Coordinates of C-alpha atoms in Angstrom, one line a residue:
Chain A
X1 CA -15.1 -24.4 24.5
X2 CA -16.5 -22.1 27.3
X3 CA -18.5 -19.7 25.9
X4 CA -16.5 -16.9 27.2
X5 CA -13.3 -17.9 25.5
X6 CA -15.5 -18.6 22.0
X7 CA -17.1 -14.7 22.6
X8 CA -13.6 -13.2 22.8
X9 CA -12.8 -15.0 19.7
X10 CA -15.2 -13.8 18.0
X11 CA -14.5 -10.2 19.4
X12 CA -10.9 -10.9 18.6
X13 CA -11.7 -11.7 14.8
X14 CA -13.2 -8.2 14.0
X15 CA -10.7 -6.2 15.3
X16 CA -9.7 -4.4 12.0
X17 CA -6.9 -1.6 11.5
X18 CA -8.2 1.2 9.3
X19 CA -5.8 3.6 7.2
X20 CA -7.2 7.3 6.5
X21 CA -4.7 7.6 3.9
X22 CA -4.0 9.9 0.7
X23 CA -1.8 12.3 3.3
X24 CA 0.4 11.8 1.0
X25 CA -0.7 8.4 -1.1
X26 CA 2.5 7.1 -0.6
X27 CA 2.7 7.9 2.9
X28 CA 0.0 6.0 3.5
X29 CA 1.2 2.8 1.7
X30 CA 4.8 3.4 3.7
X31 CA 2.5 2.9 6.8
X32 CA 0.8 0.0 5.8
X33 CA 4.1 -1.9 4.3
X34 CA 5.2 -1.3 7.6
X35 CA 2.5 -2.6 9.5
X36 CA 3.1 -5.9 7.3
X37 CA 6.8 -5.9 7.8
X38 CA 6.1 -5.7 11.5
X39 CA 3.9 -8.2 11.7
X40 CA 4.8 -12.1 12.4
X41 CA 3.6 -14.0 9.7
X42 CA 4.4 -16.7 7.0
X43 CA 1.5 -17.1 5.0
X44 CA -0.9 -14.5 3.4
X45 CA -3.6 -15.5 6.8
X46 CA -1.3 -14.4 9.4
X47 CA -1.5 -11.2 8.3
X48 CA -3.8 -8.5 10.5
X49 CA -7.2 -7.4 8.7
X50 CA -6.9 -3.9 7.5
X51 CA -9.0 -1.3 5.2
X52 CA -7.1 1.7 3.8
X53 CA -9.2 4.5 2.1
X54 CA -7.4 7.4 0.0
X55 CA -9.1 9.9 -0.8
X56 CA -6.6 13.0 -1.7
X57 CA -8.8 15.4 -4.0
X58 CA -11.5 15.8 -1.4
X59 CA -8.6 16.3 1.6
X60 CA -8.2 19.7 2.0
X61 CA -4.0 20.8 2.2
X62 CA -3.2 20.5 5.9
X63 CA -0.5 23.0 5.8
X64 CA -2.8 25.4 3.6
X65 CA -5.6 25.4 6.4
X66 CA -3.2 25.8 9.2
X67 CA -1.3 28.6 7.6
X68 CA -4.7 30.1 6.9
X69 CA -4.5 30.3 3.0
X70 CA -7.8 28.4 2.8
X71 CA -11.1 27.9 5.4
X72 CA -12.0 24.4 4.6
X73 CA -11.1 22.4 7.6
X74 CA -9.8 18.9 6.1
X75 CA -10.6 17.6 9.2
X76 CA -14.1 17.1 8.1
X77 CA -13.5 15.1 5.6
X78 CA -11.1 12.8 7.7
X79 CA -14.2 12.3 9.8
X80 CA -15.9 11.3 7.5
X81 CA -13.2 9.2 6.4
X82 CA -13.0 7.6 10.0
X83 CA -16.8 6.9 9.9
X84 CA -16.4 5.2 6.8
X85 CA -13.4 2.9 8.0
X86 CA -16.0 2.1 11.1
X87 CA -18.4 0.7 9.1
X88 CA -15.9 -1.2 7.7
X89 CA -14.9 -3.0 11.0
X90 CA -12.0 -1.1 11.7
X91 CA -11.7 -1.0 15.6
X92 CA -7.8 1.1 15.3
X93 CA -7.5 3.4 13.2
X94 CA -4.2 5.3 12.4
X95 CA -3.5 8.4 10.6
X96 CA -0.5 8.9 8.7
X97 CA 0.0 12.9 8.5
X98 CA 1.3 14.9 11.5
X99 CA 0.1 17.6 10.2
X100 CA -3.1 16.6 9.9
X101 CA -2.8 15.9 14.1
X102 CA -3.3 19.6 14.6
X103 CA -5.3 20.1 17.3
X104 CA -7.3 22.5 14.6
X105 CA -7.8 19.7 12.5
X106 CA -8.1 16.6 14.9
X107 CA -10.7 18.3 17.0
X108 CA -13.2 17.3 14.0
X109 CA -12.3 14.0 14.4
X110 CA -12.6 13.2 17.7
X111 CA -15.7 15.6 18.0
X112 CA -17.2 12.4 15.6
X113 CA -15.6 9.5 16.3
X114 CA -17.6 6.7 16.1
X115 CA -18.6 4.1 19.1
X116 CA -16.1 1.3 19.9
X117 CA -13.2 2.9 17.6
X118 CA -10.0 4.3 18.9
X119 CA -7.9 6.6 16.9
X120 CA -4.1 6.0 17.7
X121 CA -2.3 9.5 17.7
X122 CA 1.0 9.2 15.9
X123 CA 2.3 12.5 17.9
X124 CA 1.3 10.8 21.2
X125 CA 2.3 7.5 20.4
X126 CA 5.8 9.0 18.8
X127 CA 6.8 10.9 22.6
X128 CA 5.6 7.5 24.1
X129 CA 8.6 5.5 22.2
X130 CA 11.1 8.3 22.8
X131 CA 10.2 7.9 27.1
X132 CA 10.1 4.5 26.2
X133 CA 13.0 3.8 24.6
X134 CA 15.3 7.0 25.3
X135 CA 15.5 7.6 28.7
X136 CA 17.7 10.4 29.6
X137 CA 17.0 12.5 26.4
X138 CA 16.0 16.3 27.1
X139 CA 16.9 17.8 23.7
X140 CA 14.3 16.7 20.7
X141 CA 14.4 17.8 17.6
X142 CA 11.6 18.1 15.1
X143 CA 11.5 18.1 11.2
X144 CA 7.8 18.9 10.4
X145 CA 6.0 20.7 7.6
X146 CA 5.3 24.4 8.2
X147 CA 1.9 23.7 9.1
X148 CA 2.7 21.3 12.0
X149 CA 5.8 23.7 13.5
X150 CA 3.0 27.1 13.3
X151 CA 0.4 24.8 15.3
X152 CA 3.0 23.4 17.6
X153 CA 1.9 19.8 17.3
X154 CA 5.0 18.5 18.4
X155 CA 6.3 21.5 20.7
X156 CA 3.3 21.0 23.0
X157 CA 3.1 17.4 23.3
X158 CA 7.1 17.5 24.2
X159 CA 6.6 20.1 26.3
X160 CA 3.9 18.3 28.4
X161 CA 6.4 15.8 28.6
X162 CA 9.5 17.4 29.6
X163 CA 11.6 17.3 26.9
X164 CA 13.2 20.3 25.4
X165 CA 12.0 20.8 21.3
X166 CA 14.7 21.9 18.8
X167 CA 13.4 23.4 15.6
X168 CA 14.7 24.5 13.1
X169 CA 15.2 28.9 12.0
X170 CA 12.0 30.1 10.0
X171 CA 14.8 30.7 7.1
X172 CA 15.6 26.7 7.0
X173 CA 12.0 25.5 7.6
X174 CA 11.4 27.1 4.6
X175 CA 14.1 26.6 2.1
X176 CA 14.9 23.0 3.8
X177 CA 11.9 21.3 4.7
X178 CA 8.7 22.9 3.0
X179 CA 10.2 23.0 0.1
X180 CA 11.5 19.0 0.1
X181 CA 8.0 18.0 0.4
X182 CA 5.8 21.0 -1.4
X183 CA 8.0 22.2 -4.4
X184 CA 6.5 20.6 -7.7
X185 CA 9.7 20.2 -9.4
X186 CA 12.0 18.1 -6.4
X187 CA 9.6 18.3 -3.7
X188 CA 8.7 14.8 -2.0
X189 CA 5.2 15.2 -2.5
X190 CA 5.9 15.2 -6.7
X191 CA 8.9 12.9 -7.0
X192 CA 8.8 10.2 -4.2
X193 CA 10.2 6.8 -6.1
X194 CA 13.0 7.8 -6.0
X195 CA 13.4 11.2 -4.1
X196 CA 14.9 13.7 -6.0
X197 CA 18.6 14.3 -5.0
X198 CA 17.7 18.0 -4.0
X199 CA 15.0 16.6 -1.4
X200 CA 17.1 14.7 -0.2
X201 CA 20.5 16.9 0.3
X202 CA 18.4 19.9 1.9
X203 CA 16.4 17.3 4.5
X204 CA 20.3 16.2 5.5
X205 CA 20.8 20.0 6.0
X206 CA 18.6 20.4 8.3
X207 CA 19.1 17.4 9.9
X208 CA 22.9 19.0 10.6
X209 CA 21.5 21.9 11.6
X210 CA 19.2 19.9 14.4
X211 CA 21.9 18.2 15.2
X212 CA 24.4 21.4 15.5
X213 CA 21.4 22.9 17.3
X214 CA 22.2 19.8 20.2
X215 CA 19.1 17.5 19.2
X216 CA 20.2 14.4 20.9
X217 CA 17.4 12.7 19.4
X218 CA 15.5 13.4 15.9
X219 CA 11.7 13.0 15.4
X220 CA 11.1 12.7 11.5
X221 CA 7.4 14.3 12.1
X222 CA 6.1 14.3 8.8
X223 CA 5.0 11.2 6.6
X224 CA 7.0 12.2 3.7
X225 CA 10.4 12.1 5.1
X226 CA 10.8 8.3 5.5
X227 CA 10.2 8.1 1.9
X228 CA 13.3 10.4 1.6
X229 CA 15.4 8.7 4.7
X230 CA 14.5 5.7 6.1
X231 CA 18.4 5.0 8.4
X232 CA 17.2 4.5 11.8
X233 CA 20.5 7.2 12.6
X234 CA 22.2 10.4 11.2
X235 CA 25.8 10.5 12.6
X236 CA 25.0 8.6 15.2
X237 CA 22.0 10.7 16.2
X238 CA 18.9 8.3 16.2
X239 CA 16.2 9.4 13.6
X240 CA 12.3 8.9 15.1
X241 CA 10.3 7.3 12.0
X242 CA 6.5 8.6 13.1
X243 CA 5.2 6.2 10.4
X244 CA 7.0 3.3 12.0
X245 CA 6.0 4.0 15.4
X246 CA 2.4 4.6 14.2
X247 CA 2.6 0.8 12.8
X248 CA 3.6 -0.6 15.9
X249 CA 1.3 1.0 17.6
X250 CA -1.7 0.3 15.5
X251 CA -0.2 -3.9 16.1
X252 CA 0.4 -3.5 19.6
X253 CA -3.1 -2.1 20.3
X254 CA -4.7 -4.8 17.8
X255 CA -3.1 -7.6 19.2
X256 CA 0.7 -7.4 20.7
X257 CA 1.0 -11.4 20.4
X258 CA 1.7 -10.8 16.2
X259 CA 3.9 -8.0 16.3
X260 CA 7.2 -9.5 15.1
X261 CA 10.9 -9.1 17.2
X262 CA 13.1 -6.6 14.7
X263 CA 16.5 -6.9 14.3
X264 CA 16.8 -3.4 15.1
X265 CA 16.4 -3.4 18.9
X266 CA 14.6 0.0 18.7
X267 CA 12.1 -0.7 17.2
Chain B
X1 CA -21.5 26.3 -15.8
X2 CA -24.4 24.4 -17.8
X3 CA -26.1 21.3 -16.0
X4 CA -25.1 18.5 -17.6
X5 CA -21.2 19.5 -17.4
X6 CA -21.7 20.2 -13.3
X7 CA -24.0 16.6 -13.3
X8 CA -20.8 14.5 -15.2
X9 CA -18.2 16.7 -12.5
X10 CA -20.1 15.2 -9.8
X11 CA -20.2 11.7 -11.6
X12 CA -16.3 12.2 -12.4
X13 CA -16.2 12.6 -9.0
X14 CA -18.0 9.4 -7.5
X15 CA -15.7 7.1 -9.2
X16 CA -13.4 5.0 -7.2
X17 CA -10.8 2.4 -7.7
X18 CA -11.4 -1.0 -5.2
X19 CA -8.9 -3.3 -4.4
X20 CA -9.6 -6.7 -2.9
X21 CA -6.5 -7.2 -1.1
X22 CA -5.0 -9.7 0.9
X23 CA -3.8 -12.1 -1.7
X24 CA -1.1 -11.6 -0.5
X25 CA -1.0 -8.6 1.3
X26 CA 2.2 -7.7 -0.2
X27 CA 0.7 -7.8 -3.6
X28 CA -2.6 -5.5 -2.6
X29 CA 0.5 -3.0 -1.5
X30 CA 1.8 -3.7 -5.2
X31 CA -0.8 -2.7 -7.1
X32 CA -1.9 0.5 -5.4
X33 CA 1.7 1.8 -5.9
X34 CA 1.6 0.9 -9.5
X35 CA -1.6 2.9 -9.7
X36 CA 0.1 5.4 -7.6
X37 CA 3.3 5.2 -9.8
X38 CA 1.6 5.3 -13.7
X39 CA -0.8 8.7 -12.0
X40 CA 0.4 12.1 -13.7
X41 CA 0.5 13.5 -10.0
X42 CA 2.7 16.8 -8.7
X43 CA 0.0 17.2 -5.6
X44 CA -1.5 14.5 -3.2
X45 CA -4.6 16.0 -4.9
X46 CA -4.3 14.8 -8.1
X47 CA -4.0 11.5 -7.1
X48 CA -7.0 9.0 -8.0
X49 CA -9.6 7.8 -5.2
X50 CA -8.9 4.2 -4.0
X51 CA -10.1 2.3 -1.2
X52 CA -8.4 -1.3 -0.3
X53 CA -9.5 -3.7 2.0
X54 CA -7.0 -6.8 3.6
X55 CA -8.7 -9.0 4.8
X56 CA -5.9 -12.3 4.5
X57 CA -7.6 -14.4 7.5
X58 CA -11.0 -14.8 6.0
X59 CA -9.9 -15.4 3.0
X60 CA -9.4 -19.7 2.5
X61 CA -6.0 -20.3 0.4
X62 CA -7.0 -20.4 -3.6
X63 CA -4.0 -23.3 -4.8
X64 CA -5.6 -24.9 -2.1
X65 CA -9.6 -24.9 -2.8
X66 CA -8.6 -25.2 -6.5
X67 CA -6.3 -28.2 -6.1
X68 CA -9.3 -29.6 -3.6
X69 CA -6.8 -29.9 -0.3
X70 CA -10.4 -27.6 1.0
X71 CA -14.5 -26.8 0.4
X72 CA -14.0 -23.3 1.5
X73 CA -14.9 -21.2 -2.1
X74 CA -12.8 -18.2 -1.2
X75 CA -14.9 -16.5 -3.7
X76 CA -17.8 -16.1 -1.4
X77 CA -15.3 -13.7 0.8
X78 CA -13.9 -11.8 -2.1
X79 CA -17.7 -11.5 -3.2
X80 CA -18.1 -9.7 0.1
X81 CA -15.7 -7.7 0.2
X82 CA -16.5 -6.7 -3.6
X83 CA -19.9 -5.4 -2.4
X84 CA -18.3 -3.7 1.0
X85 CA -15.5 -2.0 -1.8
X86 CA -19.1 -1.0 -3.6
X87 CA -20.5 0.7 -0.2
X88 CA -17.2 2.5 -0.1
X89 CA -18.4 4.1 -3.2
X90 CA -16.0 2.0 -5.9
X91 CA -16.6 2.1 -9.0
X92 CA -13.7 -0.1 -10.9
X93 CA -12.3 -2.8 -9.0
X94 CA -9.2 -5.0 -9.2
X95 CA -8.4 -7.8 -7.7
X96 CA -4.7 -8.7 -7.5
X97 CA -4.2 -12.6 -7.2
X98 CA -4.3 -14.3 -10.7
X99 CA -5.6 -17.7 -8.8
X100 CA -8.7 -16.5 -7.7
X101 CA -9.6 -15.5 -11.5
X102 CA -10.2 -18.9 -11.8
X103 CA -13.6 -20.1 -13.2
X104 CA -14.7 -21.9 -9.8
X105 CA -13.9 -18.7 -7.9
X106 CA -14.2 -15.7 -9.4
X107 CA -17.9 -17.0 -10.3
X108 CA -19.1 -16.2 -7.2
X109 CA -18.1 -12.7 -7.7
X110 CA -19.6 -12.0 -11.1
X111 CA -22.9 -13.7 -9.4
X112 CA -23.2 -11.3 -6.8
X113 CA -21.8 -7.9 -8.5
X114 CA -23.2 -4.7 -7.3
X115 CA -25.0 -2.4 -9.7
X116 CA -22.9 -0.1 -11.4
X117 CA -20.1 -1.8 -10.8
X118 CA -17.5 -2.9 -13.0
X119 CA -14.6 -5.5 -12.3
X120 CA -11.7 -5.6 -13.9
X121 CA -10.7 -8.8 -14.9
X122 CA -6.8 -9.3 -14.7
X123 CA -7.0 -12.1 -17.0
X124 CA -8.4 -10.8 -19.5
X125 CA -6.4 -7.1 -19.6
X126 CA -3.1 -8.9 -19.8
X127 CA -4.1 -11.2 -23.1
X128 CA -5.6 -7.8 -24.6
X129 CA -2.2 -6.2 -23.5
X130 CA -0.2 -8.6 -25.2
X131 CA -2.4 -8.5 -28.3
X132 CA -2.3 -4.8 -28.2
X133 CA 1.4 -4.4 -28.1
X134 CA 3.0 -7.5 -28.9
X135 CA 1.4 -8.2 -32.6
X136 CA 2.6 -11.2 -34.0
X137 CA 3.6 -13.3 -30.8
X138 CA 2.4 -16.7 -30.9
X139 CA 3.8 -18.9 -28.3
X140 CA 3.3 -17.1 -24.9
X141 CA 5.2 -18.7 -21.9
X142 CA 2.7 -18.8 -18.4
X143 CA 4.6 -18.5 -14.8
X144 CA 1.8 -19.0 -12.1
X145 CA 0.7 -21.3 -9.4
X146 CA -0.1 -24.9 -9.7
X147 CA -3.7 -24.0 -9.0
X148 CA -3.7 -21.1 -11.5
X149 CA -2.1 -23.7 -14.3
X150 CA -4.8 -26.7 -13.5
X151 CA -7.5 -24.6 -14.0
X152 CA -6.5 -23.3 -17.4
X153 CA -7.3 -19.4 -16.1
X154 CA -4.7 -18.2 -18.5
X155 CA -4.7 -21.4 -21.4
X156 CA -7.8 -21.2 -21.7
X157 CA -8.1 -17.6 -22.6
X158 CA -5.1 -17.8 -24.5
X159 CA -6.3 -20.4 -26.8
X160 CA -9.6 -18.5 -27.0
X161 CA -7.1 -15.6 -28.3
X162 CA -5.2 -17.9 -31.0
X163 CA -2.2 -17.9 -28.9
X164 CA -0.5 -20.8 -27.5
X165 CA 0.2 -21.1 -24.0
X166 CA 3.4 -22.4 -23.0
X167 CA 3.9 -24.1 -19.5
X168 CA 6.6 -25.8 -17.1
X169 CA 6.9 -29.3 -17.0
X170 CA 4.7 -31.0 -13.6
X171 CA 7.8 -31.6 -12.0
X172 CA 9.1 -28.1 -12.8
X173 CA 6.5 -25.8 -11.6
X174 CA 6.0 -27.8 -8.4
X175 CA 10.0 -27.5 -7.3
X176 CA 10.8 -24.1 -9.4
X177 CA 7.3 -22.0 -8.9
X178 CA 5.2 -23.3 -5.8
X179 CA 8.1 -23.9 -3.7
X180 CA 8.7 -20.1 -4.3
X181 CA 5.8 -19.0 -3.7
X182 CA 4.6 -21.4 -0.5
X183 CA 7.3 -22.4 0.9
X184 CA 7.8 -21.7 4.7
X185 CA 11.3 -20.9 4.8
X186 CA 12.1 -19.2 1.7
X187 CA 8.8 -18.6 0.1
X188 CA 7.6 -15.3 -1.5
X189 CA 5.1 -15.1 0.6
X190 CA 7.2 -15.6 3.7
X191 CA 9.8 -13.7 2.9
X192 CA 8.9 -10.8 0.3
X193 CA 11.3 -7.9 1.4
X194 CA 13.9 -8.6 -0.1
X195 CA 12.7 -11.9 -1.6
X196 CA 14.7 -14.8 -0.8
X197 CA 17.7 -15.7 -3.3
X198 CA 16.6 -19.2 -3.5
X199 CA 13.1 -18.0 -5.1
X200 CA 15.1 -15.7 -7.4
X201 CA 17.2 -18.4 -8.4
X202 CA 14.2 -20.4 -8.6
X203 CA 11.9 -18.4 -10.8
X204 CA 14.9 -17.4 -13.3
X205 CA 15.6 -21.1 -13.7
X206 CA 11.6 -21.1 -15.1
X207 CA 11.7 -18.4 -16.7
X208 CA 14.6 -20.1 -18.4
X209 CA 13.2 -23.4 -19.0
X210 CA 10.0 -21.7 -20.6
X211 CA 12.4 -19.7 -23.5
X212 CA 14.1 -22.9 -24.1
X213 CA 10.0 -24.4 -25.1
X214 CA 10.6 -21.4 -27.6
X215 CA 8.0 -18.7 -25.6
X216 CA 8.2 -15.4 -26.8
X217 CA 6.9 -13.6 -24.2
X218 CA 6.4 -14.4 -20.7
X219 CA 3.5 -13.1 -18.3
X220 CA 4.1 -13.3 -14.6
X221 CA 0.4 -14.7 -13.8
X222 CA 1.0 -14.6 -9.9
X223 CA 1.0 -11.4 -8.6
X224 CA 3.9 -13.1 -5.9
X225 CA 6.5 -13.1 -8.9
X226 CA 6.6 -9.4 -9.3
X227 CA 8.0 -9.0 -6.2
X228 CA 10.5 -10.9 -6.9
X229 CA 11.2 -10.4 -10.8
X230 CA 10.6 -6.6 -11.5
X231 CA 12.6 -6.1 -14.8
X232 CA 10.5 -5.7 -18.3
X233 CA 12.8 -8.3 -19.7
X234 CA 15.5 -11.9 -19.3
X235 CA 17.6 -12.0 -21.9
X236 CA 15.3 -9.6 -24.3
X237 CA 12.3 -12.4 -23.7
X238 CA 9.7 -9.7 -22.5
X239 CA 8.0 -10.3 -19.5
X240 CA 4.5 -9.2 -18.8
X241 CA 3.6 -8.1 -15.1
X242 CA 0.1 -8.7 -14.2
X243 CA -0.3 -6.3 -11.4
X244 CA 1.4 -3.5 -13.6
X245 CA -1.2 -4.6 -16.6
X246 CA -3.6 -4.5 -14.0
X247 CA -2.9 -1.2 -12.6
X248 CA -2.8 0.5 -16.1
X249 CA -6.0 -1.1 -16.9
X250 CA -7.8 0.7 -13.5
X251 CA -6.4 3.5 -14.2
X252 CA -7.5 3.3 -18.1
X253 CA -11.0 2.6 -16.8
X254 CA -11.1 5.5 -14.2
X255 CA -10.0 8.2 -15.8
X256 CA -7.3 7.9 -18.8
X257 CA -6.2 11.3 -18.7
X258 CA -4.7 10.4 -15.1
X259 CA -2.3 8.0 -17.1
X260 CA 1.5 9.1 -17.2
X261 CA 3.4 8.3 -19.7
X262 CA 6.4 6.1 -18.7
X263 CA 9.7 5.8 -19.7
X264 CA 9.4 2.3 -20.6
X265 CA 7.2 2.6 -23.9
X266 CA 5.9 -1.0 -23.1
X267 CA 3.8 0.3 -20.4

């Protein structure tokens, strides 16, 4: 074998994905049982290395720092999380909270990140599939936690892009989506196997309201809300799963040659 | 707040659940969401500190080493990636694949354990599980892989317990168990989401065969058969889940007051 071919074998085998997960625990197990169902493979070794580390009680609430109801940046800790998964081996490392993509927050992670790791941005990745795979769509709308709608984590990156984002009234936000994921009686966050009925009802609402808004498209931009609804459409308006398109990223950038052909074209 | 208190916070705070995934993938995913699932959580904070790491292709094939089709101890691998979960800061381990409790594998773990660590032995929780809530069982029926069954992991620990282990026929368990768990086309690990109806039909026609050789209870020793069986009972013959025993058992170790109490008194 010619050395060159044996070296990029060798660089080939420690290419590792690496979950900073725990935002929400359950969020990050949706992205890596997606990153497994994506992924060609009939026996437990065709699967791709990966380390996942979950660490919620020392993650600061994303949506608490952005709305400013608390200093500690929980983008520190993610950085150190990050480190951590680079020691590992992880070469790709994917995050599973949009939220936690705040440019606020992810400025302490890429201020640290570690040599010969790349960190694959959900938010950019997600606009990436829609120009991919939409062409022609203007109108975007966003269902996102408080936190990620006040820092405009979507809005900017859509903007940049030339597509129009649809958000919701501050009134709906609120009653609709913050309290689907926060409130600890129905909210996603407590009750996630199955979703409580109310989660699921208000998300739908404003969903309708998106779509009565003229979202042609709908970008399901935080973590929680594929555990509530995971339909690739709503009335015929296609739903954007960020945690699925962050899993085929992180398989594409690892190594397109495993990623498996869907039966659902878009994706 | 007096010293020692603050010094066993910190502690309290150290400790970390590792799982040595990757055998199979699917069932690493299993076990984190039944620690996930048995946590009294209403807040990603609350939920426990876990790490995981997947690392399938290192990892040689344990029915394989064990039924000498290979050389390759997988054992040395999980012992590394014990010690890397240790790095990580993990305190409690689990490994979910009953096969590679086996004698001739799991040795090279317990030969190489890191200080202060402690690892949880799946074979051993589930006997003490029955024994703790199934008083006065005898004849306990076995459902695992051919290599789990020739090394007597769960016979021989059974006997050591005065129970009686009750196993499939030679010709059985090759047809009814390791074709569904190995086989290409319809295989658990192959085809795990939904699992294929010809494992289903397969397993229940076990689990059948092993309550007509009068077992009273039935423990699912391959972390595989979960996925495919998840009800507590056939026909009111219990039957035990090794990853769920598993789970309860990390959690137990971690921190018990983290333990919800489920519906389903058994667990």
């Amino acid at each position: 074998m010619p050395l060159k071919s044996k070296l990029s074998m060798q660089i080939e085998k420690r290419k590792m994905i690496g979950v900073v997960g725990g935002m929400g625990p359950y969020s990050g197990l949706d992205l890596i049982k997606k990153i497994f169902d994506l992924t060609k493979a009939d026996q437990d070794q065709d699967h791709v290395p990966l380390a996942m580390i979950s660490v919620p009680h020392k993650i600061e609430d994303r949506t608490k720092f952005l709305e400013g109801a608390t200093d500690i940046n929980p983008g520190i800790e993610i950085s150190r999380i990050v480190n951590q998964l680079s020691q590992q081996g992880a070469s790709f490392i994917g995050m599973p909270c949009n939220t936690a993509h705040s440019p606020a927050i992810i400025k302490e992670v890429y201020n640290t990140m570690p040599k010969g790791v790349t960190f694959i941005n959900m938010i950019v990745e997600v606009i990436k599939f829609i120009q991919d795979k939409y062409q022609g769509v203007d109108r975007v709308g966003v269902l996102a936690t408080a936190g990620t709608i006040k820092a405009n984590v979507y809005n900017d990156q859509l903007i940049k892009n030339n597509l129009i984002p649809i958000i919701l009234a501050k009134e709906e936000q609120k009653e609709l989506i913050d309290e689907s994921i926060y409130n600890k009686d129905f909210g996603i966050k407590s009750k996630s196997d199955p979703v409580h009925k109310n989660a699921l009802k208000n998300i739908e609402l404003a969903i309708e309201s998106l779509i009565e808004k003229k979202a042609e498209i709908i970008i399901l931009g935080c973590t929680e809300l594929p555990l509530a609804i995971n339909s690739p459409s709503y009335k015929s308006v296609p739903l954007i799963d960020s945690t699925m398109v962050l899993a085929k990223s992180l398989l594409m950038y690892l190594n397109q040659k495993v990623l498996k052909k869907t039966i659902n074209k878009k994706w």
